[in-house]
Amino acid sequence: MTALITADDLLHEIDEEDLLVLDVQYTLTGDGPRLYTGGHVPGAPFVDLDTVLAGPAGEGGRHPLPDVETLQAGLRAAGLDDDSRVVVYDQGTSLGAARAWWVLRWAGVEDVRVLDGGLAAWRAAGGTVVTEPVSPEPGAVHLEADQLVALDAEDAVATAKLGVLVDARSPERYRGEEEPIDPVAGHIPGAVNVPISDLVQPDGRLRPADELRERFAREDIDEVTVVGTYCGSGITAAHTALALHEAGVDADVYVGSWSEWITDPSRPIATGA
């Protein structure tokens, strides 16, 4: 079953009482709140990726999993109840939205969909955009962590040996030729590179499922493969897990990703193709 919703379908569902739309616009430089005040879907409260959908940066990487109590408080403040159906979106890349999709399901929220193409697709479909912040009635959702598998460093190594570990970063970062964010360049030994640019269309929407299956098949990935994903800090890795889901493949996410891997100097580092 697809985890995506089109902008046209959201336009038809937007007024349904049990539907909660969450704005998770996000950039690495922390521009989410500014993007939200610049325009968002009517009725959609803002959920901050850095403070709600991730814990403090440290040995667990730049975007480790949040404490479940902090996540619960943030989602209750956004109006989430146990029976809510959720749609998450960002400005168009679905990076922030995919992180929200994965983290909410990790915490036990079952009905979560991603607006394919984000706010850009919503605008293109004729959806109204507002700038006033939304302050919903608090919700009463009860969360329970670990409903999805979050890989640690040892699990990532095992996945690379038993199945396929997918590095979702750019080819240059994977090969160790450049590293604009983390202090060490390279990749986890045994990982294969499937950059996000291979998975999305020019407008930010995911490629059709048959094209995604074809791309992953080039890495010997199909519906029975043991698959893990990682990136720099667990954001793009969630997007790759979403793409794999659309291709019919279940994947676990190494949330700490490269930024956590390199905190232990004894861990090996590979470079090149």
mmCIF file of C-alpha atoms in Angstrom:
data_model
loop_
_atom_site.group_PDB
_atom_site.id
_atom_site.type_symbol
_atom_site.label_atom_id
_atom_site.label_comp_id
_atom_site.label_asym_id
_atom_site.label_seq_id
_atom_site.Cartn_x
_atom_site.Cartn_y
_atom_site.Cartn_z
ATOM 1 C CA MET A 1 0.000 0.000 0.000
ATOM 2 C CA THR A 2 1.365 3.383 -0.973
ATOM 3 C CA ALA A 3 2.500 5.796 1.726
ATOM 4 C CA LEU A 4 2.040 8.745 -0.637
ATOM 5 C CA ILE A 5 -0.906 11.047 -1.217
ATOM 6 C CA THR A 6 -1.207 13.324 -4.222
ATOM 7 C CA ALA A 7 -2.014 17.000 -3.902
ATOM 8 C CA ASP A 8 -5.295 16.438 -5.777
ATOM 9 C CA ASP A 9 -6.341 13.739 -3.309
ATOM 10 C CA LEU A 10 -5.396 15.906 -0.339
ATOM 11 C CA LEU A 11 -7.538 18.712 -1.733
ATOM 12 C CA HIS A 12 -10.511 16.332 -1.570
ATOM 13 C CA GLU A 13 -9.691 15.090 1.946
ATOM 14 C CA ILE A 14 -8.454 18.274 3.592
ATOM 15 C CA ASP A 15 -11.692 19.041 5.461
ATOM 16 C CA GLU A 16 -12.210 15.549 6.896
ATOM 17 C CA GLU A 17 -12.434 15.772 10.662
ATOM 18 C CA ASP A 18 -9.987 13.002 11.542
ATOM 19 C CA LEU A 19 -7.275 14.221 9.135
ATOM 20 C CA LEU A 20 -4.315 16.096 10.603
ATOM 21 C CA VAL A 21 -1.887 17.749 8.175
ATOM 22 C CA LEU A 22 1.540 18.526 9.622
ATOM 23 C CA ASP A 23 4.042 20.967 8.121
ATOM 24 C CA VAL A 24 7.609 19.714 8.499
ATOM 25 C CA GLN A 25 9.396 22.051 6.104
ATOM 26 C CA TYR A 26 13.093 21.682 6.736
ATOM 27 C CA THR A 27 16.582 22.621 5.627
ATOM 28 C CA LEU A 28 19.976 21.743 7.078
ATOM 29 C CA THR A 29 20.426 25.380 8.058
ATOM 30 C CA GLY A 30 17.303 25.368 10.219
ATOM 31 C CA ASP A 31 15.036 27.424 7.968
ATOM 32 C CA GLY A 32 11.901 25.404 8.734
ATOM 33 C CA PRO A 33 10.156 28.037 10.892
ATOM 34 C CA ARG A 34 10.862 30.740 8.316
ATOM 35 C CA LEU A 35 9.554 28.570 5.484
ATOM 36 C CA TYR A 36 6.417 27.851 7.517
ATOM 37 C CA THR A 37 5.655 31.510 8.132
ATOM 38 C CA GLY A 38 6.253 32.141 4.445
ATOM 39 C CA GLY A 39 3.393 29.841 3.508
ATOM 40 C CA HIS A 40 1.737 26.608 4.561
ATOM 41 C CA VAL A 41 -1.353 24.479 4.002
ATOM 42 C CA PRO A 42 -4.377 25.949 5.834
ATOM 43 C CA GLY A 43 -4.875 24.311 9.218
ATOM 44 C CA ALA A 44 -1.435 22.680 9.261
ATOM 45 C CA PRO A 45 0.626 23.297 12.416
ATOM 46 C CA PHE A 46 4.408 23.316 12.194
ATOM 47 C CA VAL A 47 6.446 20.434 13.634
ATOM 48 C CA ASP A 48 10.140 21.187 13.980
ATOM 49 C CA LEU A 49 12.392 18.384 12.777
ATOM 50 C CA ASP A 50 15.381 19.460 14.869
ATOM 51 C CA THR A 51 13.566 19.654 18.214
ATOM 52 C CA VAL A 52 10.594 17.258 17.887
ATOM 53 C CA LEU A 53 11.578 14.648 15.292
ATOM 54 C CA ALA A 54 15.197 14.395 16.486
ATOM 55 C CA GLY A 55 17.105 14.433 19.722
ATOM 56 C CA PRO A 56 20.084 16.655 20.522
ATOM 57 C CA ALA A 57 23.143 16.173 18.338
ATOM 58 C CA GLY A 58 26.020 14.286 19.923
ATOM 59 C CA GLU A 59 27.542 10.823 19.945
ATOM 60 C CA GLY A 60 24.339 9.493 18.396
ATOM 61 C CA GLY A 61 24.862 11.676 15.335
ATOM 62 C CA ARG A 62 23.486 14.975 14.138
ATOM 63 C CA HIS A 63 19.844 13.861 14.172
ATOM 64 C CA PRO A 64 19.423 10.917 16.566
ATOM 65 C CA LEU A 65 16.009 9.600 17.463
ATOM 66 C CA PRO A 66 14.052 11.823 19.846
ATOM 67 C CA ASP A 67 13.119 10.848 23.345
ATOM 68 C CA VAL A 68 9.624 9.402 22.966
ATOM 69 C CA GLU A 69 8.219 11.683 25.681
ATOM 70 C CA THR A 70 9.546 14.742 23.856
ATOM 71 C CA LEU A 71 8.109 13.469 20.581
ATOM 72 C CA GLN A 72 4.765 12.779 22.214
ATOM 73 C CA ALA A 73 4.616 16.256 23.732
ATOM 74 C CA GLY A 74 5.457 17.868 20.401
ATOM 75 C CA LEU A 75 2.845 15.873 18.502
ATOM 76 C CA ARG A 76 0.188 16.462 21.145
ATOM 77 C CA ALA A 77 0.893 20.178 20.835
ATOM 78 C CA ALA A 78 0.299 19.799 17.092
ATOM 79 C CA GLY A 79 -3.123 18.254 17.781
ATOM 80 C CA LEU A 80 -2.395 14.559 17.240
ATOM 81 C CA ASP A 81 -4.821 12.048 18.729
ATOM 82 C CA ASP A 82 -4.701 8.259 18.736
ATOM 83 C CA ASP A 83 -7.333 8.055 15.989
ATOM 84 C CA SER A 84 -5.864 10.775 13.755
ATOM 85 C CA ARG A 85 -5.003 10.127 10.144
ATOM 86 C CA VAL A 86 -1.826 12.055 9.371
ATOM 87 C CA VAL A 87 -0.430 13.684 6.238
ATOM 88 C CA VAL A 88 3.059 15.173 6.464
ATOM 89 C CA TYR A 89 4.661 17.494 3.951
ATOM 90 C CA ASP A 90 7.649 19.759 3.432
ATOM 91 C CA GLN A 91 8.508 22.316 0.799
ATOM 92 C CA GLY A 92 8.826 19.770 -1.993
ATOM 93 C CA THR A 93 11.740 17.353 -1.558
ATOM 94 C CA SER A 94 9.929 15.084 0.962
ATOM 95 C CA LEU A 95 13.161 14.807 2.966
ATOM 96 C CA GLY A 96 11.665 16.313 6.105
ATOM 97 C CA ALA A 97 8.324 14.644 5.420
ATOM 98 C CA ALA A 98 9.921 11.217 5.028
ATOM 99 C CA ARG A 99 11.742 11.658 8.327
ATOM 100 C CA ALA A 100 8.396 12.483 9.962
ATOM 101 C CA TRP A 101 6.744 9.499 8.227
ATOM 102 C CA TRP A 102 9.411 7.149 9.566
ATOM 103 C CA VAL A 103 9.658 8.574 13.102
ATOM 104 C CA LEU A 104 5.888 8.658 13.626
ATOM 105 C CA ARG A 105 5.597 5.022 12.527
ATOM 106 C CA TRP A 106 8.581 4.119 14.746
ATOM 107 C CA ALA A 107 6.550 5.605 17.621
ATOM 108 C CA GLY A 108 3.389 3.660 16.759
ATOM 109 C CA VAL A 109 1.385 6.077 14.596
ATOM 110 C CA GLU A 110 0.077 3.756 11.897
ATOM 111 C CA ASP A 111 -1.785 5.959 9.414
ATOM 112 C CA VAL A 112 0.839 8.367 8.076
ATOM 113 C CA ARG A 113 1.092 9.507 4.468
ATOM 114 C CA VAL A 114 3.510 11.836 2.686
ATOM 115 C CA LEU A 115 2.273 14.566 0.374
ATOM 116 C CA ASP A 116 4.173 13.700 -2.793
ATOM 117 C CA GLY A 117 5.890 16.857 -4.022
ATOM 118 C CA GLY A 118 5.093 18.772 -0.837
ATOM 119 C CA LEU A 119 3.937 22.351 -0.702
ATOM 120 C CA ALA A 120 5.101 22.944 -4.276
ATOM 121 C CA ALA A 121 2.725 20.238 -5.525
ATOM 122 C CA TRP A 122 -0.070 21.628 -3.333
ATOM 123 C CA ARG A 123 0.355 25.064 -4.888
ATOM 124 C CA ALA A 124 0.521 23.593 -8.398
ATOM 125 C CA ALA A 125 -2.760 21.757 -7.789
ATOM 126 C CA GLY A 126 -4.466 25.016 -6.823
ATOM 127 C CA GLY A 127 -4.280 24.581 -3.082
ATOM 128 C CA THR A 128 -4.566 27.674 -0.920
ATOM 129 C CA VAL A 129 -1.510 28.771 1.071
ATOM 130 C CA VAL A 130 -1.704 30.874 4.231
ATOM 131 C CA THR A 131 0.902 32.571 6.405
ATOM 132 C CA GLU A 132 -0.859 32.761 9.779
ATOM 133 C CA PRO A 133 0.483 30.237 12.320
ATOM 134 C CA VAL A 134 -1.865 27.476 13.441
ATOM 135 C CA SER A 135 -2.464 26.758 17.133
ATOM 136 C CA PRO A 136 -4.615 23.616 17.298
ATOM 137 C CA GLU A 137 -6.399 22.168 20.282
ATOM 138 C CA PRO A 138 -3.886 19.862 22.004
ATOM 139 C CA GLY A 139 -4.185 16.198 21.158
ATOM 140 C CA ALA A 140 -3.868 13.176 23.435
ATOM 141 C CA VAL A 141 -1.871 10.688 21.372
ATOM 142 C CA HIS A 142 -0.077 7.918 23.253
ATOM 143 C CA LEU A 143 3.198 6.856 21.654
ATOM 144 C CA GLU A 144 5.257 3.704 22.094
ATOM 145 C CA ALA A 145 8.796 3.598 20.720
ATOM 146 C CA ASP A 146 10.498 0.896 18.660
ATOM 147 C CA GLN A 147 7.588 -0.092 16.419
ATOM 148 C CA LEU A 148 10.112 -0.014 13.559
ATOM 149 C CA VAL A 149 13.687 -1.273 13.617
ATOM 150 C CA ALA A 150 16.272 1.473 14.099
ATOM 151 C CA LEU A 151 19.669 0.071 13.186
ATOM 152 C CA ASP A 152 22.769 0.828 15.221
ATOM 153 C CA ALA A 153 26.342 0.711 13.919
ATOM 154 C CA GLU A 154 26.723 -3.038 14.511
ATOM 155 C CA ASP A 155 23.409 -3.691 12.783
ATOM 156 C CA ALA A 156 24.563 -1.645 9.796
ATOM 157 C CA VAL A 157 27.676 -3.805 9.467
ATOM 158 C CA ALA A 158 25.566 -6.963 9.668
ATOM 159 C CA THR A 159 23.142 -5.643 7.056
ATOM 160 C CA ALA A 160 26.000 -4.903 4.645
ATOM 161 C CA LYS A 161 27.121 -8.522 5.020
ATOM 162 C CA LEU A 162 23.738 -10.274 5.013
ATOM 163 C CA GLY A 163 21.881 -8.059 2.578
ATOM 164 C CA VAL A 164 22.301 -4.575 1.136
ATOM 165 C CA LEU A 165 23.216 -1.406 3.035
ATOM 166 C CA VAL A 166 22.264 1.646 0.987
ATOM 167 C CA ASP A 167 24.180 4.917 1.313
ATOM 168 C CA ALA A 168 21.770 7.666 0.220
ATOM 169 C CA ARG A 169 24.289 10.511 -0.050
ATOM 170 C CA SER A 170 25.712 12.030 -3.215
ATOM 171 C CA PRO A 171 28.278 9.941 -5.141
ATOM 172 C CA GLU A 172 31.032 12.425 -4.240
ATOM 173 C CA ARG A 173 30.363 12.071 -0.524
ATOM 174 C CA TYR A 174 30.032 8.299 -0.811
ATOM 175 C CA ARG A 175 33.387 8.021 -2.584
ATOM 176 C CA GLY A 176 35.007 10.297 0.011
ATOM 177 C CA GLU A 177 35.968 12.929 -2.545
ATOM 178 C CA GLU A 178 34.241 15.668 -0.580
ATOM 179 C CA GLU A 179 32.474 16.027 2.755
ATOM 180 C CA PRO A 180 30.809 19.423 3.242
ATOM 181 C CA ILE A 181 29.095 18.589 6.554
ATOM 182 C CA ASP A 182 30.829 15.896 8.599
ATOM 183 C CA PRO A 183 34.513 16.008 9.648
ATOM 184 C CA VAL A 184 35.460 12.705 8.008
ATOM 185 C CA ALA A 185 34.806 11.605 4.423
ATOM 186 C CA GLY A 186 34.041 8.141 3.080
ATOM 187 C CA HIS A 187 31.427 5.448 3.560
ATOM 188 C CA ILE A 188 30.654 2.344 5.595
ATOM 189 C CA PRO A 189 32.501 -0.628 4.074
ATOM 190 C CA GLY A 190 30.219 -2.816 1.979
ATOM 191 C CA ALA A 191 27.567 -0.149 1.425
ATOM 192 C CA VAL A 192 26.237 0.611 -2.050
ATOM 193 C CA ASN A 193 25.395 4.101 -3.254
ATOM 194 C CA VAL A 194 21.886 5.062 -4.364
ATOM 195 C CA PRO A 195 21.743 8.876 -4.261
ATOM 196 C CA ILE A 196 18.432 10.616 -3.779
ATOM 197 C CA SER A 197 18.784 12.165 -7.236
ATOM 198 C CA ASP A 198 18.150 8.701 -8.701
ATOM 199 C CA LEU A 199 14.830 8.401 -6.863
ATOM 200 C CA VAL A 200 13.052 11.683 -7.483
ATOM 201 C CA GLN A 201 11.661 13.542 -10.452
ATOM 202 C CA PRO A 202 12.711 17.135 -11.242
ATOM 203 C CA ASP A 203 9.697 18.516 -9.344
ATOM 204 C CA GLY A 204 10.618 16.604 -6.172
ATOM 205 C CA ARG A 205 8.016 13.853 -6.464
ATOM 206 C CA LEU A 206 9.163 10.263 -6.176
ATOM 207 C CA ARG A 207 9.652 8.366 -9.405
ATOM 208 C CA PRO A 208 6.943 5.832 -10.287
ATOM 209 C CA ALA A 209 7.116 2.530 -8.434
ATOM 210 C CA ASP A 210 8.264 0.550 -11.460
ATOM 211 C CA GLU A 211 11.180 2.933 -11.999
ATOM 212 C CA LEU A 212 12.118 2.687 -8.323
ATOM 213 C CA ARG A 213 12.040 -1.103 -8.471
ATOM 214 C CA GLU A 214 14.257 -1.021 -11.545
ATOM 215 C CA ARG A 215 16.785 1.266 -9.857
ATOM 216 C CA PHE A 216 16.965 -0.829 -6.700
ATOM 217 C CA ALA A 217 17.203 -4.036 -8.718
ATOM 218 C CA ARG A 218 20.509 -2.733 -10.066
ATOM 219 C CA GLU A 219 21.798 -3.165 -6.495
ATOM 220 C CA ASP A 220 20.281 -6.658 -6.221
ATOM 221 C CA ILE A 221 17.452 -5.379 -4.055
ATOM 222 C CA ASP A 222 13.982 -6.874 -4.255
ATOM 223 C CA GLU A 223 11.115 -7.579 -1.875
ATOM 224 C CA VAL A 224 12.963 -10.391 -0.061
ATOM 225 C CA THR A 225 16.299 -8.596 0.421
ATOM 226 C CA VAL A 226 17.471 -7.567 3.879
ATOM 227 C CA VAL A 227 17.951 -3.817 3.403
ATOM 228 C CA GLY A 228 19.195 -0.966 5.550
ATOM 229 C CA THR A 229 19.594 2.698 4.686
ATOM 230 C CA TYR A 230 21.847 5.451 5.965
ATOM 231 C CA CYS A 231 22.985 8.922 4.942
ATOM 232 C CA GLY A 232 24.691 11.761 6.782
ATOM 233 C CA SER A 233 22.373 12.035 9.763
ATOM 234 C CA GLY A 234 19.262 9.920 9.167
ATOM 235 C CA ILE A 235 17.159 12.341 7.104
ATOM 236 C CA THR A 236 17.809 11.238 3.527
ATOM 237 C CA ALA A 237 17.993 7.649 4.807
ATOM 238 C CA ALA A 238 14.311 7.893 5.780
ATOM 239 C CA HIS A 239 13.529 9.219 2.296
ATOM 240 C CA THR A 240 15.276 6.198 0.766
ATOM 241 C CA ALA A 241 13.265 3.925 3.072
ATOM 242 C CA LEU A 242 10.133 5.642 1.766
ATOM 243 C CA ALA A 243 11.228 5.066 -1.842
ATOM 244 C CA LEU A 244 11.942 1.417 -1.032
ATOM 245 C CA HIS A 245 8.500 1.122 0.558
ATOM 246 C CA GLU A 246 6.931 2.434 -2.642
ATOM 247 C CA ALA A 247 8.954 -0.180 -4.556
ATOM 248 C CA GLY A 248 7.549 -2.921 -2.318
ATOM 249 C CA VAL A 249 10.676 -3.385 -0.186
ATOM 250 C CA ASP A 250 10.855 -3.133 3.606
ATOM 251 C CA ALA A 251 13.979 -1.361 4.859
ATOM 252 C CA ASP A 252 15.397 -0.515 8.260
ATOM 253 C CA VAL A 253 17.060 2.834 8.911
ATOM 254 C CA TYR A 254 20.433 3.459 10.535
ATOM 255 C CA VAL A 255 19.300 6.699 12.140
ATOM 256 C CA GLY A 256 22.708 7.734 13.476
ATOM 257 C CA SER A 257 24.129 7.269 9.984
ATOM 258 C CA TRP A 258 27.556 8.556 8.947
ATOM 259 C CA SER A 259 27.621 11.316 11.564
ATOM 260 C CA GLU A 260 27.325 8.663 14.284
ATOM 261 C CA TRP A 261 29.551 6.085 12.572
ATOM 262 C CA ILE A 262 32.568 8.404 12.586
ATOM 263 C CA THR A 263 32.336 9.182 16.314
ATOM 264 C CA ASP A 264 34.191 5.903 16.974
ATOM 265 C CA PRO A 265 37.677 6.030 15.395
ATOM 266 C CA SER A 266 37.942 2.232 15.506
ATOM 267 C CA ARG A 267 35.191 1.869 12.907
ATOM 268 C CA PRO A 268 36.560 1.292 9.394
ATOM 269 C CA ILE A 269 36.069 3.811 6.609
ATOM 270 C CA ALA A 270 35.966 3.011 2.903
ATOM 271 C CA THR A 271 36.570 5.402 0.020
ATOM 272 C CA GLY A 272 36.236 5.180 -3.736
ATOM 273 C CA ALA A 273 33.542 3.446 -5.773
#
